[in-house]
Amino acid sequence: MAAKSQPNIPKAKSLDSVTNDRTASQGQWGRAWEVDWFSLGSIIFLLLCAPFIVYYFIMACDQYSCALTGPVVDIATGRARLSDIWAKTPPITRKAAQLYTLWVTFQVLLYTSLPDFCHKFLPGYVGGIQEGAVTPAGVVNKYQINGLQAWLLTHLLWFANAHLLSWFSPTIIFDNWIPLLWCANILGYAVSTFAMVKGYFFPTSARDCKFTGNFFYNYMMGVEFNPRIGKWFDFKLFFNGRPGIVAWTLINLSFAAKQRELHGHVTNAMVLVNVLQAIYVIDFFWNETWYLKTIDICHDHFGWYLGWGDCVWLPYLYTLQGLYLVYHPVQLSTPHAMGVLLLGLVGYYIFRVANHQKDLFRRTDGRCLIWGKKPKVIECSYMSADGQRHHSKLLVSGFWGVARHFNYVGDLMGSLAYCLACGGGHLLPYFYIIYMAILLTHRCLRDEHRCASKYGRDWEHYTAAVPYRLLPGIF
Ligand code: NDP
């Protein structure tokens, strides 16, 4: 196993013990090699509770019109027992299993069998064969970027069905929402377990595997860095983008169709949620090549966190606003709707421009203009596990000079806008902003720990030049 073939792997250091000792930091800057008790506790908690959290939210909508406290109050006051709630929960059905199999198979086919043609006619779009970042073992993977094409074809088919073909009802996703949840769980667990077994017995790149010696940590955070089947089927790129993010906009459309069916019209809140989230999704696919350089792809290993998370957590919890609006057809006043739209668009602008600035800066090796000026740079270097020294640069201008993760602030503003579109009637649609705030704060700390290990003193120069992580003067 990889751990045995690398007996002198150093332990991950804490931030304050970071030095510029390049040899010691060699190869240690991916996910942890050893697990502390806090991480282990959190992981076991998530493995045990995350599937129930998802079930609780969806069941609360189905049986209690999205009142989160409804089930707890009913059980506490003896009005219902757990077994009553479970008995009212729709089981997996043959129809849902067929639908889900068809859906995943269609996405696999689009991913593997249809080389990108969008980059041939869409000006400014970068698709086709692209290279990822250097992995800790020094490997550079190639990717077939065709997500935008898959999203476009899937949605074309959806609209063709809704307006011409009538093969299925546009409410089909809502109508099978809980039976589909069981199917998504089966795929999520199957793919995570397969990835774990593959990591031990037939990894794609053994030098990029990590074993902590702790089963739960390995299962959750993954062993293999970039598991693949064949040359092109990359688990991370496929599972994050295709069943999860392509589905996001379709799920919202199905919720809008259900709102119309039940209430006779689609409210402005539902339109706002559909439009703002569609901008985020289309942005993701338009910039799929950029995504190869983000933490999910170039730092995280593929385990339950990504496998189950992409199949279940993302499609079910990122779409709670649309689901809520089916049960509560909120119609916002014009100033409220305009405020939400403005917040969402400004958030998106910051998110996109910040991400674009870093991408442009890295692609041009700093030979570009940021906010009309030559960017300020911190030169840095790091070593990969094969002993190769690499050089890189950290941007200190634009949003990257305002705070070290201002891109997350834009994302959080957009997330808040989706929630505010649902009005103030219930807590459930606000889960998303609470979750994103925790996710992105944790991600920020995790990333900084990694960057400190990777770049050593050069990272300290950056934190001295840009002292705040998210909000200048606050954090
Ligand atoms: P970033 O895009 O911020 O990438 C962080 C990496 O960028 C660091 O590890 C480092 O990598 C490099 N870097 C850091 N500082 C600098 C700098 N000053 N100059 C140049 N490079 C730098 O993080 P994410 O991948 O987490 O996020 C990408 C986007 O995706 C964000 O906007 C985030 O909001 C969004 N996101 C959304 C999620 C969702 O569920 N909706 C989940 C996660 C992210 P290197 O090793 O290359 O130096």
XYZ file of C-alpha atoms and ligand atoms in Angstrom:
523
model
C 0.000 0.000 0.000
C 1.116 3.553 -0.618
C 1.591 4.318 3.073
C 4.024 1.453 3.400
C 5.957 2.416 0.338
C 6.428 5.923 1.785
C 7.603 5.157 5.326
C 9.037 8.595 6.130
C 5.938 10.617 5.402
C 5.987 13.653 7.670
C 3.020 14.541 9.893
C 0.966 17.583 8.917
C 2.292 20.599 10.849
C 0.265 23.180 12.662
C 0.286 26.743 11.329
C 2.641 28.076 13.944
C 5.189 25.359 13.428
C 5.512 26.122 9.746
C 9.005 26.896 8.604
C 10.410 27.304 5.165
C 12.004 23.872 5.408
C 11.206 22.731 1.870
C 12.423 19.200 2.372
C 10.242 18.615 5.424
C 7.172 19.994 3.692
C 7.698 17.799 0.656
C 4.513 16.001 -0.289
C 2.598 16.834 2.895
C 0.352 19.560 1.531
C -2.693 17.589 0.477
C -5.224 16.209 2.965
C -3.921 15.001 6.359
C -1.726 11.941 6.795
C -2.764 11.510 10.406
C -6.066 12.150 12.140
C -6.652 14.081 15.345
C -9.508 13.158 17.685
C -11.586 16.214 16.820
C -11.494 15.425 13.090
C -12.278 11.792 13.772
C -15.235 12.712 16.001
C -16.607 15.129 13.391
C -16.246 12.530 10.667
C -18.040 9.809 12.593
C -20.770 12.314 13.482
C -21.219 13.245 9.817
C -21.133 9.646 8.581
C -23.846 8.772 11.087
C -25.968 11.910 10.949
C -25.698 13.495 7.488
C -28.107 11.020 5.801
C -30.636 11.650 8.614
C -30.229 15.414 8.335
C -31.124 15.215 4.638
C -34.046 12.892 5.387
C -35.270 15.162 8.193
C -35.406 18.248 5.948
C -37.152 16.504 3.086
C -39.565 14.667 5.373
C -40.355 17.937 7.236
C -41.414 19.454 3.900
C -43.385 16.395 2.844
C -45.239 15.815 6.104
C -45.094 19.191 7.947
C -45.139 21.769 5.114
C -41.456 22.584 5.775
C -41.922 23.380 9.504
C -38.578 22.163 10.874
C -39.808 21.930 14.444
C -42.994 20.064 13.432
C -41.666 16.497 13.728
C -39.821 17.204 17.009
C -42.862 18.855 18.602
C -45.151 16.037 17.492
C -42.827 13.389 18.924
C -42.177 15.328 22.139
C -45.899 15.840 22.777
C -46.805 12.265 21.868
C -48.873 13.300 18.820
C -46.678 11.099 16.625
C -44.121 8.354 17.008
C -41.014 7.873 14.908
C -42.646 4.790 13.426
C -45.675 6.894 12.325
C -43.413 9.351 10.526
C -41.468 6.520 8.927
C -44.689 4.763 7.867
C -45.786 7.915 6.013
C -42.448 8.189 4.178
C -42.678 7.026 0.560
C -40.437 3.984 -0.086
C -38.154 3.431 -3.064
C -40.191 2.539 -6.156
C -39.448 0.762 -9.392
C -40.318 3.950 -11.294
C -37.827 6.025 -9.261
C -35.119 3.386 -9.677
C -35.677 3.346 -13.458
C -35.712 7.123 -13.659
C -32.555 7.485 -11.632
C -30.714 4.779 -13.585
C -31.725 6.430 -16.847
C -30.631 9.832 -15.557
C -27.177 8.700 -14.383
C -26.628 6.588 -17.525
C -27.531 9.568 -19.720
C -25.065 11.782 -17.870
C -22.320 9.112 -18.087
C -22.910 8.878 -21.842
C -22.786 12.656 -22.291
C -19.608 12.777 -20.241
C -17.719 9.916 -21.846
C -19.033 9.673 -25.408
C -19.497 13.212 -26.635
C -16.255 15.176 -27.005
C -16.820 18.887 -26.478
C -17.993 20.902 -29.452
C -19.083 24.050 -27.583
C -15.548 25.483 -27.549
C -15.586 25.366 -31.358
C -18.330 27.944 -31.701
C -18.735 29.764 -28.345
C -16.287 32.691 -28.228
C -14.406 32.886 -24.913
C -15.453 29.424 -23.746
C -12.606 27.032 -22.897
C -13.560 23.374 -23.304
C -12.174 20.163 -24.787
C -8.991 18.578 -23.459
C -7.519 20.617 -20.603
C -4.832 20.051 -17.983
C -5.425 20.044 -14.229
C -3.043 21.290 -11.521
C 0.142 19.492 -10.467
C -0.834 16.828 -7.890
C 1.227 16.353 -4.699
C 2.991 13.439 -6.464
C 3.820 15.682 -9.416
C 1.264 14.268 -11.887
C -0.640 16.524 -14.307
C -3.958 14.968 -15.334
C -5.790 15.714 -18.555
C -9.566 16.242 -18.505
C -12.269 16.211 -21.188
C -14.169 19.419 -20.379
C -17.676 19.032 -21.800
C -19.933 20.011 -18.900
C -21.502 23.016 -20.597
C -22.460 20.816 -23.524
C -23.967 18.201 -21.184
C -25.920 20.908 -19.331
C -27.190 22.464 -22.589
C -28.258 19.144 -24.128
C -29.955 17.999 -20.922
C -31.901 21.251 -20.632
C -32.767 21.307 -24.336
C -34.260 17.876 -23.886
C -36.117 19.039 -20.764
C -37.679 22.012 -22.589
C -38.390 19.942 -25.714
C -40.230 17.482 -23.508
C -42.140 20.200 -21.656
C -43.273 22.040 -24.801
C -43.307 19.438 -27.595
C -42.703 15.813 -26.771
C -44.614 15.328 -23.490
C -42.781 12.082 -22.663
C -43.001 12.881 -18.959
C -44.510 15.527 -16.720
C -42.174 18.420 -15.768
C -43.221 17.771 -12.169
C -41.663 14.300 -12.377
C -38.735 15.147 -10.092
C -40.941 16.662 -7.379
C -43.448 13.818 -7.670
C -40.729 11.207 -7.027
C -38.577 13.299 -4.705
C -38.381 10.922 -1.726
C -38.174 7.652 -3.734
C -35.356 9.315 -5.713
C -33.626 10.166 -2.413
C -33.208 6.456 -1.686
C -31.755 5.896 -5.177
C -29.317 8.796 -4.740
C -28.222 7.324 -1.401
C -27.602 3.929 -2.979
C -25.414 5.507 -5.658
C -23.656 7.755 -3.122
C -22.717 4.860 -0.853
C -21.869 2.552 -3.759
C -19.500 5.015 -5.392
C -17.789 5.965 -2.113
C -17.291 2.312 -1.175
C -16.037 1.468 -4.637
C -13.593 4.393 -4.499
C -12.266 3.165 -1.143
C -11.753 -0.413 -2.372
C -10.199 0.891 -5.572
C -7.823 3.089 -3.598
C -6.538 0.051 -1.698
C -6.419 -2.506 -4.484
C -6.203 -0.859 -7.893
C -5.545 2.883 -7.633
C -5.144 5.018 -10.728
C -2.060 6.738 -9.312
C -0.658 4.935 -6.251
C 1.740 7.795 -5.496
C -1.205 10.148 -5.006
C -3.025 7.882 -2.521
C -3.133 8.718 1.183
C -3.781 6.304 4.027
C -4.178 7.528 7.576
C -4.530 4.117 9.183
C -8.022 5.152 10.255
C -10.808 3.439 8.352
C -13.455 6.122 8.956
C -11.194 8.987 7.938
C -10.081 7.158 4.801
C -13.691 6.376 3.900
C -14.885 9.924 4.470
C -12.008 11.965 3.058
C -10.920 9.452 0.419
C -7.796 7.493 -0.332
C -7.299 8.154 -4.016
C -6.663 11.654 -5.218
C -7.985 11.316 -8.756
C -9.699 7.937 -9.177
C -10.436 7.165 -12.800
C -11.866 4.370 -14.885
C -10.030 4.187 -18.169
C -8.316 7.276 -19.464
C -11.135 9.791 -19.134
C -13.788 8.833 -16.581
C -12.680 11.031 -13.700
C -14.782 10.450 -10.565
C -14.328 13.919 -9.105
C -15.184 15.860 -12.241
C -18.119 13.605 -13.090
C -19.791 13.267 -9.714
C -19.481 16.868 -8.659
C -20.656 18.303 -11.937
C -23.026 15.876 -13.563
C -25.550 14.095 -11.370
C -25.281 16.963 -8.860
C -24.964 20.319 -10.559
C -26.697 19.534 -13.893
C -29.577 18.243 -11.780
C -29.737 21.424 -9.655
C -31.414 23.566 -12.337
C -33.672 20.726 -13.498
C -34.847 20.165 -9.936
C -35.664 23.872 -9.619
C -37.587 23.786 -12.909
C -39.563 20.806 -11.684
C -40.378 22.633 -8.443
C -41.556 25.663 -10.459
C -43.770 23.383 -12.576
C -45.243 21.863 -9.404
C -45.917 25.312 -7.950
C -47.823 26.216 -11.112
C -49.760 22.941 -11.008
C -50.747 23.385 -7.342
C -51.280 27.152 -7.154
C -52.006 28.132 -10.743
C -49.004 30.408 -11.155
C -45.248 30.694 -10.571
C -44.398 33.325 -7.928
C -41.684 35.944 -8.310
C -39.768 34.292 -5.426
C -39.655 31.011 -7.370
C -38.508 32.873 -10.500
C -35.753 34.602 -8.487
C -34.510 31.334 -6.984
C -34.536 29.679 -10.407
C -32.742 32.571 -12.096
C -30.089 33.246 -9.422
C -29.230 29.579 -8.983
C -29.198 29.044 -12.754
C -26.631 31.863 -13.084
C -24.453 30.068 -10.518
C -24.832 26.709 -12.285
C -24.185 28.060 -15.797
C -21.187 29.942 -14.435
C -19.873 26.668 -13.050
C -20.063 24.939 -16.429
C -18.856 27.936 -18.412
C -15.802 27.948 -16.131
C -15.360 24.193 -15.772
C -11.706 24.493 -16.789
C -11.180 26.965 -13.958
C -12.860 24.480 -11.648
C -9.939 22.083 -12.275
C -7.826 24.485 -10.219
C -10.184 24.713 -7.239
C -9.836 22.866 -3.940
C -12.353 20.104 -4.768
C -10.345 18.944 -7.750
C -6.778 19.868 -6.975
C -6.595 19.203 -3.219
C -9.427 16.954 -1.959
C -9.267 13.178 -2.267
C -12.350 11.321 -3.485
C -14.218 9.691 -0.615
C -17.696 9.745 0.917
C -17.447 13.507 1.441
C -17.407 14.093 -2.328
C -19.102 10.872 -3.545
C -22.132 10.795 -1.254
C -22.093 14.587 -0.916
C -22.424 15.099 -4.673
C -25.134 12.466 -5.082
C -27.282 13.301 -2.048
C -26.321 16.390 -0.031
C -25.929 18.751 -2.982
C -29.084 17.973 -5.014
C -31.292 17.651 -1.924
C -30.106 20.465 0.337
C -28.985 23.066 -2.218
C -32.486 23.023 -3.671
C -34.419 23.544 -0.426
C -35.555 27.058 -1.404
C -37.388 25.801 -4.502
C -38.912 22.926 -2.541
C -40.060 25.305 0.195
C -41.709 27.578 -2.369
C -43.817 24.682 -3.646
C -45.386 24.422 -0.179
C -45.317 28.204 0.487
C -45.884 30.142 -2.757
C -44.282 33.372 -1.508
C -44.967 36.438 -3.693
C -42.490 39.193 -2.781
C -43.199 42.915 -2.865
C -41.357 44.677 -5.687
C -38.768 46.383 -3.376
C -38.099 43.054 -1.599
C -37.702 41.224 -4.903
C -35.405 43.964 -6.284
C -33.321 43.888 -3.084
C -32.897 40.101 -3.368
C -32.011 40.376 -7.042
C -29.450 43.107 -6.364
C -27.847 41.182 -3.495
C -27.684 38.045 -5.619
C -26.180 39.843 -8.611
C -23.615 41.826 -6.585
C -22.655 38.614 -4.763
C -22.293 36.816 -8.069
C -20.214 39.693 -9.480
C -17.740 39.545 -6.562
C -17.613 35.732 -6.710
C -16.952 35.694 -10.452
C -14.531 38.628 -10.646
C -12.471 37.371 -7.668
C -12.247 33.860 -9.127
C -11.492 35.267 -12.569
C -8.714 37.507 -11.217
C -6.899 34.552 -9.674
C -7.431 32.379 -12.733
C -6.204 35.068 -15.144
C -3.237 35.818 -12.920
C -2.212 32.165 -12.715
C -2.802 31.478 -16.434
C -0.739 34.441 -17.574
C 1.871 33.946 -14.872
C 1.137 37.433 -13.584
C 1.399 39.113 -17.002
C -2.028 40.717 -16.885
C -3.868 43.750 -15.560
C -5.934 43.558 -12.353
C -8.247 46.508 -11.860
C -6.350 48.250 -14.656
C -2.921 47.894 -13.054
C 0.020 45.505 -13.112
C -0.673 43.121 -10.203
C 1.356 42.976 -6.986
C 2.888 39.535 -6.591
C 4.512 37.320 -3.967
C 6.842 34.798 -5.561
C 6.688 31.383 -3.923
C 7.943 27.864 -4.377
C 7.064 24.397 -3.154
C 8.159 20.820 -3.618
C 6.067 17.867 -4.809
C 6.516 14.346 -3.448
C 8.761 13.381 -6.369
C 11.283 15.959 -5.117
C 10.630 18.394 -7.971
C 10.783 22.075 -7.049
C 7.932 24.157 -8.545
C 7.523 27.914 -8.649
C 4.282 29.751 -8.245
C 2.923 33.216 -7.503
C 0.406 34.649 -5.069
C -1.723 37.571 -6.168
C -1.866 40.536 -3.783
C -4.016 42.849 -5.971
C -7.720 43.116 -6.784
C -10.062 41.182 -4.476
C -7.074 39.037 -3.392
C -5.568 42.149 -1.833
C -8.834 43.000 0.000
C -9.024 39.671 1.858
C -7.469 36.256 1.318
C -10.793 34.619 0.380
C -13.025 37.440 -0.803
C -14.420 35.053 -3.440
C -16.182 33.261 -0.558
C -17.815 36.549 0.516
C -19.428 36.893 -2.928
C -20.624 33.298 -2.709
C -22.125 33.946 0.725
C -23.969 37.054 -0.507
C -25.492 35.030 -3.355
C -26.451 32.240 -0.934
C -28.150 34.743 1.374
C -30.109 36.128 -1.581
C -31.594 32.673 -2.376
C -32.737 32.363 1.235
C -34.153 35.886 1.493
C -36.231 35.173 -1.623
C -38.274 32.798 0.549
C -39.426 35.524 2.967
C -39.392 35.166 6.756
C -42.015 32.495 7.384
C -39.775 29.532 8.185
C -36.206 28.635 9.096
C -35.853 25.763 6.612
C -34.885 27.767 3.491
C -32.198 29.541 5.581
C -30.358 26.287 6.126
C -28.349 27.010 2.983
C -26.739 30.240 4.191
C -25.974 28.695 7.607
C -24.410 25.676 5.938
C -22.425 27.763 3.413
C -21.116 30.045 6.170
C -19.830 26.996 8.092
C -18.530 25.262 4.946
C -16.663 28.270 3.592
C -15.220 29.351 6.968
C -13.982 25.822 7.554
C -12.695 25.642 3.977
C -10.890 28.926 4.447
C -9.079 27.613 7.568
C -8.385 24.234 5.927
C -7.004 25.880 2.789
C -4.813 28.272 4.740
C -3.382 25.404 6.754
C -2.550 23.633 3.508
C -1.091 26.715 1.852
C 1.046 27.390 4.928
C 2.400 23.820 4.718
C 2.926 24.122 0.990
C 4.546 27.556 0.751
C 6.055 27.998 4.222
C 7.525 31.467 4.735
C 6.206 32.721 1.391
C 2.677 32.194 2.709
C 3.568 34.156 5.836
C 4.594 37.045 3.564
C 1.168 36.879 1.937
C -0.721 36.835 5.238
C 1.356 39.817 6.367
C 0.453 41.695 3.155
C -3.250 40.710 3.302
C -4.056 40.241 6.995
C -7.766 39.306 6.803
C -9.284 36.052 5.605
C -12.838 37.002 4.662
C -13.942 40.418 5.856
C -11.402 43.240 6.262
C -11.291 44.427 9.880
C -13.425 41.503 11.134
C -12.068 38.043 10.236
P -10.124 29.091 -4.113
O -10.563 29.245 -5.510
O -10.079 30.304 -3.262
O -8.714 28.394 -4.181
C -7.822 28.367 -3.109
C -6.474 28.076 -3.706
O -6.054 29.178 -4.520
C -5.400 27.927 -2.661
O -5.352 26.612 -2.186
C -4.168 28.272 -3.462
O -3.872 27.150 -4.294
C -4.652 29.382 -4.391
N -4.482 30.714 -3.839
C -4.813 31.159 -2.615
N -4.535 32.463 -2.495
C -4.034 32.862 -3.685
C -3.557 34.106 -4.191
N -3.529 35.197 -3.453
N -3.101 34.154 -5.459
C -3.121 33.048 -6.237
N -3.551 31.834 -5.810
C -4.008 31.749 -4.546
O -10.973 28.063 -3.274
P -12.099 27.000 -3.591
O -11.621 26.014 -4.545
O -12.567 26.538 -2.261
O -13.295 27.858 -4.178
C -13.543 28.178 -5.524
C -14.903 28.838 -5.587
O -15.913 27.851 -5.437
C -15.114 29.867 -4.506
O -15.624 31.047 -5.041
C -16.111 29.236 -3.571
O -16.968 30.219 -3.032
C -16.836 28.245 -4.461
N -17.285 27.062 -3.717
C -18.610 26.773 -3.696
C -19.079 25.679 -3.005
C -20.524 25.353 -2.983
O -20.860 24.309 -2.430
N -21.399 26.157 -3.546
C -18.171 24.778 -2.289
C -16.813 25.178 -2.381
C -16.392 26.272 -3.077
P -2.419 26.830 -4.901
O -2.008 25.593 -4.215
O -2.681 26.648 -6.357
O -1.543 28.006 -4.610
